[in-house]
Amino acid sequence: MLHSIIGAISGENDRKKIRGTVVLMKKNVLDFNDLSASVLDRVHELVGQGVSLQLVSSVHADPTNGLQGKVGKPAFLEDWITTITPLTAGESAFKVTFDYDEEVGEPGAFIIRNNHHSEFYLRTLTLEDVPGHGRIHFVCNSWVYPADKYDTDRVFFTNQTCLPSETPGPLRRYRERELVNLRGDGTGELKEWDRVYDYAYYNDLGNPDRDPKYARPVLGGSVEHPYPRRGRTSRPPSETDPNTEGRLPLLMSLNIYVPRDERFGHIKMSDFLAYALKALVQFLLPEFEALCDSTPNEFDSFQDVFDLYEGFKVPDGPLLDKIKESIPLEMLKELVRTDGEGLFKFPTPQVIKEDKSAWRTDKEFAREMLAGLNPVLIRLLQEFPPESKLDPEVYGNQNSSITKEHIENHLDGLTINKALEKKRLFILDHHDTLMPYLRRINTTSTKTYASRTVLFLKDDGTLKPLAIELSLPHPDGDKFGAVSKVYTPAEHGVEGSIWQLAKAYAAVNDSGHHQLLSHWLNTHAVIEPFVIATNRQLSVLHPINKLLDPHFRDTMNINALARQILINAGGVVESTVYPSKYAMEMSSVVYKNWVFTEQALPADLINRGMAEKDSDAPHGLRLVLDDYPYAVDGLEIWSAIETWVEDYCSFYYKTDEMVEKDSELQSWWKELREEGHGDKKDEPWWPKMHTVKELIDTCTIIIWVASALHAALNFGQYPYAGFLPNRPTISRRFMPEEGTPEYEELKSNPEKVFLKTITAQLQTLLGISLIEILSRHSSDEVYLGQRDTPEWTLDATPLKAFEKFGRKLADIEENIIKRNGDERFKNRVGPVNMPYTLLYPTSEGGLTGKGIPNSVSI
């Protein structure tokens, strides 16, 4: 307002003007408690300390400023005081008027200075009627803190996309300097307004200062424990161990450093999710403990478990009062659903919605390996008996003890050799992953086995389990091999109960593998280095930054939160998943075998023997098992991503030489290999990044892992595992042996023995509370084929290609619905009557069991 008055008096208003609109969100929209910020900002406005913008020329260099783009005069946001901020998550539009300066000509960037007391979230700047150029649009999407928090100016570029060599000369130094700022110098404490992306080892999982039993090895930087890098947080080391980073107190969990623009969003439901996670650990856990202490710590029957979804009474008491005081009302309603009767109840998981017992059938047990929560592990059995790859010098004979006699009578008349030849035998094999750790895991409260499950493909396209082998380390030492027992299907009597337990032990193995390896390691952990390297080495003007950026939203934030309260020593995962304190260490051993190029879906399917190359088949692959819902839907999604990436990259890179000579791209790929996945830097399988095809393949894998693979592994957690007997995460007793009291109890009360063997009551409550939170979509989720900024590039050809990608995904949705309704495909719905929708691209918010968000955002 003040600037307008001064302009009128001085006659400046008569000059040629460029009018602009700035869209931003004031801080007080996002933080109801910070009313003082709003008041102070108004005071600063009144004394002339507003928000200033200066245009930077893309055509005229300033010889007095190192040939950087000529900078125009400051213009100020108008009417800050009188623009009323909506109380919903509202954006406000502000006018800004620049004097047109011919020496600036066409602007390619602008400098913004925030002279207020508090930060704001800057969305866009749009200039209208720039002489000779018309409309110019800047996409910002960044927090802008008060100018005194920064050592250098905040600069934003137009939505032009260009390779480093094509950058207009006057903007080159601005482009380079912005990347230098984002890299930081690797030293000093990082503050909330910092924008520094840097690497660190996973040395913040342990808490030796609390108790030596919470010490954990550093993951990353060693041959013994290799790991992808995480974002550096700059916390000081712990007092007890200089190699372990100190930890934040639980109350401060949400303050863990991640670069400000990577933090959970603006008004995003993920903020709610973050609070919910914290509330879960801090307040609900003690309440659950009190509840479990006041009743026996076991479920006595399946009805006790069903009661979780039908409503159970939370005893009144000081702990419940504490919860009510500590959690805002709307959050409490969501976390502790009450119906006025004080009943606590969870939503009914889809797996028991239509039929409460179908989950126990062999057909459903097998189907979930193809269309369940962890459909990425089953493989074709190519030799019999199954062989181990563990070193016999160290582990003795670990080959399977399943014999011809166990299975040959159940192969629909085929011999074993014929069944192998016809590709009718499959295996879910957890043996080699688990066996090296099993002796140590069984010293904790966990009592479990390493399992192998062999299955047969029937003529109707469904699988039937033939045998489950449960193995323990030899009591005399590892080099004596495994002690194994084989169980075969039975329906009735004590044999039927033993078979149900054998399936439960196999499911426990699979749950742990899913949570720690398929889900955490192979999506969350491996993607974070790509987020860091992209921000450090690829300018926002770079086409590959623009391509990948939506697929990195919120990943650093959810991973930081996970390190703080989920995967840390004594955290929720150690409490609820069977490897207990060895969980993360075990994941680092599995990372030794991680190969980037094998994360491509076609390569993964071929690797597991589930598909063969066939140039005549759709996507160039023929599935060995036609009705494999994850693979069928996944290949359609993979192919759509690949076509989109190819259309996009081919527009900017006409030749292989352009890829080789792109300095930012080559720095990105070098840093990603040598720093981000530094423990893998000498592996021969890394693409060389010399050709357009290598670039397309690499970006396709990154997008697939961050979007579709993560969605397939994450959003089915509550639908399938919200009923924990279907996907138990822990086993606490070994299989009852004949002649023991446990065996007699199994005869008389099989349900009770089953429930006493798997996850206990407290861990069940904690586990399903957690996965309910993690299986939800936020209300402002952005799905594959969508962008939250329509004008993310100026180039028409990529925009058209992106529209084509969106249309292709809509076609895939229709295909999925058709396949789910086709009775020939028996694995798509199964005995539980639950259609496979985890790779259905879009969804509404909440707990839906479908939808592919762009990124690993929860």
JSON list of N, CA, C and O in Angstrom, two decimals, residues 67-100:
[
{"chain": "A", "resi": 67, "resn": "LEU", "atom": "N", "xyz": [28.92, -10.49, -15.62]},
{"chain": "A", "resi": 67, "resn": "LEU", "atom": "CA", "xyz": [28.13, -10.90, -16.78]},
{"chain": "A", "resi": 67, "resn": "LEU", "atom": "C", "xyz": [26.91, -11.75, -16.42]},
{"chain": "A", "resi": 67, "resn": "LEU", "atom": "O", "xyz": [26.42, -12.54, -17.20]},
{"chain": "A", "resi": 68, "resn": "GLN", "atom": "N", "xyz": [26.45, -11.59, -15.18]},
{"chain": "A", "resi": 68, "resn": "GLN", "atom": "CA", "xyz": [25.18, -12.23, -14.81]},
{"chain": "A", "resi": 68, "resn": "GLN", "atom": "C", "xyz": [24.05, -11.38, -15.39]},
{"chain": "A", "resi": 68, "resn": "GLN", "atom": "O", "xyz": [24.24, -10.23, -15.75]},
{"chain": "A", "resi": 69, "resn": "GLY", "atom": "N", "xyz": [22.86, -11.96, -15.42]},
{"chain": "A", "resi": 69, "resn": "GLY", "atom": "CA", "xyz": [21.71, -11.24, -15.97]},
{"chain": "A", "resi": 69, "resn": "GLY", "atom": "C", "xyz": [21.48, -9.92, -15.27]},
{"chain": "A", "resi": 69, "resn": "GLY", "atom": "O", "xyz": [21.60, -9.82, -14.05]},
{"chain": "A", "resi": 70, "resn": "LYS", "atom": "N", "xyz": [21.15, -8.92, -16.06]},
{"chain": "A", "resi": 70, "resn": "LYS", "atom": "CA", "xyz": [20.85, -7.58, -15.53]},
{"chain": "A", "resi": 70, "resn": "LYS", "atom": "C", "xyz": [19.64, -7.67, -14.59]},
{"chain": "A", "resi": 70, "resn": "LYS", "atom": "O", "xyz": [18.66, -8.35, -14.89]},
{"chain": "A", "resi": 71, "resn": "VAL", "atom": "N", "xyz": [19.73, -7.02, -13.43]},
{"chain": "A", "resi": 71, "resn": "VAL", "atom": "CA", "xyz": [18.67, -7.10, -12.40]},
{"chain": "A", "resi": 71, "resn": "VAL", "atom": "C", "xyz": [17.86, -5.80, -12.41]},
{"chain": "A", "resi": 71, "resn": "VAL", "atom": "O", "xyz": [18.43, -4.70, -12.39]},
{"chain": "A", "resi": 72, "resn": "GLY", "atom": "N", "xyz": [16.53, -5.95, -12.46]},
{"chain": "A", "resi": 72, "resn": "GLY", "atom": "CA", "xyz": [15.65, -4.78, -12.47]},
{"chain": "A", "resi": 72, "resn": "GLY", "atom": "C", "xyz": [15.46, -4.20, -11.08]},
{"chain": "A", "resi": 72, "resn": "GLY", "atom": "O", "xyz": [15.97, -4.71, -10.08]},
{"chain": "A", "resi": 73, "resn": "LYS", "atom": "N", "xyz": [14.68, -3.12, -11.03]},
{"chain": "A", "resi": 73, "resn": "LYS", "atom": "CA", "xyz": [14.41, -2.46, -9.75]},
{"chain": "A", "resi": 73, "resn": "LYS", "atom": "C", "xyz": [13.45, -3.31, -8.91]},
{"chain": "A", "resi": 73, "resn": "LYS", "atom": "O", "xyz": [12.60, -4.00, -9.46]},
{"chain": "A", "resi": 74, "resn": "PRO", "atom": "N", "xyz": [13.53, -3.18, -7.58]},
{"chain": "A", "resi": 74, "resn": "PRO", "atom": "CA", "xyz": [12.60, -3.95, -6.73]},
{"chain": "A", "resi": 74, "resn": "PRO", "atom": "C", "xyz": [11.15, -3.49, -6.93]},
{"chain": "A", "resi": 74, "resn": "PRO", "atom": "O", "xyz": [10.89, -2.30, -7.11]},
{"chain": "A", "resi": 75, "resn": "ALA", "atom": "N", "xyz": [10.25, -4.47, -6.90]},
{"chain": "A", "resi": 75, "resn": "ALA", "atom": "CA", "xyz": [8.81, -4.19, -6.84]},
{"chain": "A", "resi": 75, "resn": "ALA", "atom": "C", "xyz": [8.30, -4.94, -5.62]},
{"chain": "A", "resi": 75, "resn": "ALA", "atom": "O", "xyz": [8.87, -5.96, -5.24]},
{"chain": "A", "resi": 76, "resn": "PHE", "atom": "N", "xyz": [7.24, -4.44, -5.01]},
{"chain": "A", "resi": 76, "resn": "PHE", "atom": "CA", "xyz": [6.78, -5.02, -3.75]},
{"chain": "A", "resi": 76, "resn": "PHE", "atom": "C", "xyz": [5.39, -5.65, -3.90]},
{"chain": "A", "resi": 76, "resn": "PHE", "atom": "O", "xyz": [4.57, -5.14, -4.67]},
{"chain": "A", "resi": 77, "resn": "LEU", "atom": "N", "xyz": [5.16, -6.72, -3.13]},
{"chain": "A", "resi": 77, "resn": "LEU", "atom": "CA", "xyz": [3.81, -7.29, -3.09]},
{"chain": "A", "resi": 77, "resn": "LEU", "atom": "C", "xyz": [2.86, -6.22, -2.55]},
{"chain": "A", "resi": 77, "resn": "LEU", "atom": "O", "xyz": [3.16, -5.56, -1.56]},
{"chain": "A", "resi": 78, "resn": "GLU", "atom": "N", "xyz": [1.70, -6.12, -3.19]},
{"chain": "A", "resi": 78, "resn": "GLU", "atom": "CA", "xyz": [0.75, -5.08, -2.83]},
{"chain": "A", "resi": 78, "resn": "GLU", "atom": "C", "xyz": [-0.35, -5.64, -1.93]},
{"chain": "A", "resi": 78, "resn": "GLU", "atom": "O", "xyz": [-0.73, -6.81, -2.05]},
{"chain": "A", "resi": 79, "resn": "ASP", "atom": "N", "xyz": [-0.83, -4.78, -1.02]},
{"chain": "A", "resi": 79, "resn": "ASP", "atom": "CA", "xyz": [-2.03, -5.09, -0.21]},
{"chain": "A", "resi": 79, "resn": "ASP", "atom": "C", "xyz": [-1.87, -6.32, 0.69]},
{"chain": "A", "resi": 79, "resn": "ASP", "atom": "O", "xyz": [-2.82, -7.09, 0.87]},
{"chain": "A", "resi": 80, "resn": "TRP", "atom": "N", "xyz": [-0.65, -6.51, 1.22]},
{"chain": "A", "resi": 80, "resn": "TRP", "atom": "CA", "xyz": [-0.44, -7.65, 2.14]},
{"chain": "A", "resi": 80, "resn": "TRP", "atom": "C", "xyz": [-1.41, -7.56, 3.34]},
{"chain": "A", "resi": 80, "resn": "TRP", "atom": "O", "xyz": [-2.03, -8.53, 3.74]},
{"chain": "A", "resi": 81, "resn": "ILE", "atom": "N", "xyz": [-1.54, -6.31, 3.86]},
{"chain": "A", "resi": 81, "resn": "ILE", "atom": "CA", "xyz": [-2.34, -6.14, 5.09]},
{"chain": "A", "resi": 81, "resn": "ILE", "atom": "C", "xyz": [-3.82, -6.38, 4.83]},
{"chain": "A", "resi": 81, "resn": "ILE", "atom": "O", "xyz": [-4.51, -7.00, 5.64]},
{"chain": "A", "resi": 82, "resn": "THR", "atom": "N", "xyz": [-4.29, -5.94, 3.65]},
{"chain": "A", "resi": 82, "resn": "THR", "atom": "CA", "xyz": [-5.74, -6.01, 3.41]},
{"chain": "A", "resi": 82, "resn": "THR", "atom": "C", "xyz": [-6.17, -7.32, 2.75]},
{"chain": "A", "resi": 82, "resn": "THR", "atom": "O", "xyz": [-7.35, -7.57, 2.60]},
{"chain": "A", "resi": 83, "resn": "THR", "atom": "N", "xyz": [-5.21, -8.13, 2.33]},
{"chain": "A", "resi": 83, "resn": "THR", "atom": "CA", "xyz": [-5.58, -9.43, 1.74]},
{"chain": "A", "resi": 83, "resn": "THR", "atom": "C", "xyz": [-5.89, -10.39, 2.87]},
{"chain": "A", "resi": 83, "resn": "THR", "atom": "O", "xyz": [-5.01, -10.76, 3.65]},
{"chain": "A", "resi": 84, "resn": "ILE", "atom": "N", "xyz": [-7.14, -10.74, 2.98]},
{"chain": "A", "resi": 84, "resn": "ILE", "atom": "CA", "xyz": [-7.57, -11.63, 4.08]},
{"chain": "A", "resi": 84, "resn": "ILE", "atom": "C", "xyz": [-7.20, -13.06, 3.72]},
{"chain": "A", "resi": 84, "resn": "ILE", "atom": "O", "xyz": [-7.52, -13.55, 2.64]},
{"chain": "A", "resi": 85, "resn": "THR", "atom": "N", "xyz": [-6.52, -13.70, 4.63]},
{"chain": "A", "resi": 85, "resn": "THR", "atom": "CA", "xyz": [-6.13, -15.09, 4.39]},
{"chain": "A", "resi": 85, "resn": "THR", "atom": "C", "xyz": [-7.27, -16.00, 4.80]},
{"chain": "A", "resi": 85, "resn": "THR", "atom": "O", "xyz": [-7.74, -15.93, 5.93]},
{"chain": "A", "resi": 86, "resn": "PRO", "atom": "N", "xyz": [-7.70, -16.87, 3.89]},
{"chain": "A", "resi": 86, "resn": "PRO", "atom": "CA", "xyz": [-8.77, -17.79, 4.28]},
{"chain": "A", "resi": 86, "resn": "PRO", "atom": "C", "xyz": [-8.29, -18.74, 5.36]},
{"chain": "A", "resi": 86, "resn": "PRO", "atom": "O", "xyz": [-7.11, -19.08, 5.40]},
{"chain": "A", "resi": 87, "resn": "LEU", "atom": "N", "xyz": [-9.19, -19.16, 6.23]},
{"chain": "A", "resi": 87, "resn": "LEU", "atom": "CA", "xyz": [-8.77, -20.02, 7.33]},
{"chain": "A", "resi": 87, "resn": "LEU", "atom": "C", "xyz": [-8.65, -21.47, 6.91]},
{"chain": "A", "resi": 87, "resn": "LEU", "atom": "O", "xyz": [-8.06, -22.27, 7.61]},
{"chain": "A", "resi": 88, "resn": "THR", "atom": "N", "xyz": [-9.21, -21.81, 5.75]},
{"chain": "A", "resi": 88, "resn": "THR", "atom": "CA", "xyz": [-8.91, -23.15, 5.24]},
{"chain": "A", "resi": 88, "resn": "THR", "atom": "C", "xyz": [-7.52, -23.05, 4.65]},
{"chain": "A", "resi": 88, "resn": "THR", "atom": "O", "xyz": [-6.93, -21.98, 4.62]},
{"chain": "A", "resi": 89, "resn": "ALA", "atom": "N", "xyz": [-7.04, -24.18, 4.13]},
{"chain": "A", "resi": 89, "resn": "ALA", "atom": "CA", "xyz": [-5.69, -24.18, 3.61]},
{"chain": "A", "resi": 89, "resn": "ALA", "atom": "C", "xyz": [-5.67, -23.35, 2.37]},
{"chain": "A", "resi": 89, "resn": "ALA", "atom": "O", "xyz": [-5.78, -23.85, 1.28]},
{"chain": "A", "resi": 90, "resn": "GLY", "atom": "N", "xyz": [-5.58, -22.05, 2.56]},
{"chain": "A", "resi": 90, "resn": "GLY", "atom": "CA", "xyz": [-5.84, -21.21, 1.42]},
{"chain": "A", "resi": 90, "resn": "GLY", "atom": "C", "xyz": [-4.61, -20.57, 0.83]},
{"chain": "A", "resi": 90, "resn": "GLY", "atom": "O", "xyz": [-3.69, -20.22, 1.52]},
{"chain": "A", "resi": 91, "resn": "GLU", "atom": "N", "xyz": [-4.65, -20.44, -0.48]},
{"chain": "A", "resi": 91, "resn": "GLU", "atom": "CA", "xyz": [-3.61, -19.67, -1.16]},
{"chain": "A", "resi": 91, "resn": "GLU", "atom": "C", "xyz": [-4.16, -18.25, -1.32]},
{"chain": "A", "resi": 91, "resn": "GLU", "atom": "O", "xyz": [-5.36, -18.07, -1.50]},
{"chain": "A", "resi": 92, "resn": "SER", "atom": "N", "xyz": [-3.28, -17.28, -1.24]},
{"chain": "A", "resi": 92, "resn": "SER", "atom": "CA", "xyz": [-3.69, -15.89, -1.46]},
{"chain": "A", "resi": 92, "resn": "SER", "atom": "C", "xyz": [-2.96, -15.37, -2.69]},
{"chain": "A", "resi": 92, "resn": "SER", "atom": "O", "xyz": [-1.80, -15.71, -2.91]},
{"chain": "A", "resi": 93, "resn": "ALA", "atom": "N", "xyz": [-3.65, -14.57, -3.49]},
{"chain": "A", "resi": 93, "resn": "ALA", "atom": "CA", "xyz": [-3.03, -13.98, -4.68]},
{"chain": "A", "resi": 93, "resn": "ALA", "atom": "C", "xyz": [-2.73, -12.51, -4.38]},
{"chain": "A", "resi": 93, "resn": "ALA", "atom": "O", "xyz": [-3.57, -11.79, -3.84]},
{"chain": "A", "resi": 94, "resn": "PHE", "atom": "N", "xyz": [-1.52, -12.08, -4.69]},
{"chain": "A", "resi": 94, "resn": "PHE", "atom": "CA", "xyz": [-1.09, -10.69, -4.47]},
{"chain": "A", "resi": 94, "resn": "PHE", "atom": "C", "xyz": [-0.66, -10.09, -5.80]},
{"chain": "A", "resi": 94, "resn": "PHE", "atom": "O", "xyz": [-0.02, -10.75, -6.61]},
{"chain": "A", "resi": 95, "resn": "LYS", "atom": "N", "xyz": [-0.98, -8.83, -5.98]},
{"chain": "A", "resi": 95, "resn": "LYS", "atom": "CA", "xyz": [-0.53, -8.11, -7.18]},
{"chain": "A", "resi": 95, "resn": "LYS", "atom": "C", "xyz": [0.89, -7.61, -6.95]},
{"chain": "A", "resi": 95, "resn": "LYS", "atom": "O", "xyz": [1.28, -7.27, -5.82]},
{"chain": "A", "resi": 96, "resn": "VAL", "atom": "N", "xyz": [1.64, -7.52, -8.03]},
{"chain": "A", "resi": 96, "resn": "VAL", "atom": "CA", "xyz": [2.97, -6.89, -7.99]},
{"chain": "A", "resi": 96, "resn": "VAL", "atom": "C", "xyz": [3.16, -6.18, -9.32]},
{"chain": "A", "resi": 96, "resn": "VAL", "atom": "O", "xyz": [2.75, -6.69, -10.37]},
{"chain": "A", "resi": 97, "resn": "THR", "atom": "N", "xyz": [3.70, -4.97, -9.29]},
{"chain": "A", "resi": 97, "resn": "THR", "atom": "CA", "xyz": [3.84, -4.18, -10.51]},
{"chain": "A", "resi": 97, "resn": "THR", "atom": "C", "xyz": [5.30, -3.77, -10.70]},
{"chain": "A", "resi": 97, "resn": "THR", "atom": "O", "xyz": [5.87, -3.10, -9.84]},
{"chain": "A", "resi": 98, "resn": "PHE", "atom": "N", "xyz": [5.89, -4.24, -11.81]},
{"chain": "A", "resi": 98, "resn": "PHE", "atom": "CA", "xyz": [7.29, -3.93, -12.10]},
{"chain": "A", "resi": 98, "resn": "PHE", "atom": "C", "xyz": [7.37, -2.79, -13.12]},
{"chain": "A", "resi": 98, "resn": "PHE", "atom": "O", "xyz": [6.54, -2.71, -14.04]},
{"chain": "A", "resi": 99, "resn": "ASP", "atom": "N", "xyz": [8.39, -1.93, -12.98]},
{"chain": "A", "resi": 99, "resn": "ASP", "atom": "CA", "xyz": [8.69, -0.98, -14.06]},
{"chain": "A", "resi": 99, "resn": "ASP", "atom": "C", "xyz": [9.34, -1.76, -15.19]},
{"chain": "A", "resi": 99, "resn": "ASP", "atom": "O", "xyz": [10.27, -2.54, -14.94]},
{"chain": "A", "resi": 100, "resn": "TYR", "atom": "N", "xyz": [8.86, -1.55, -16.42]},
{"chain": "A", "resi": 100, "resn": "TYR", "atom": "CA", "xyz": [9.50, -2.23, -17.55]},
{"chain": "A", "resi": 100, "resn": "TYR", "atom": "C", "xyz": [10.83, -1.55, -17.85]},
{"chain": "A", "resi": 100, "resn": "TYR", "atom": "O", "xyz": [10.91, -0.34, -17.96]}
]
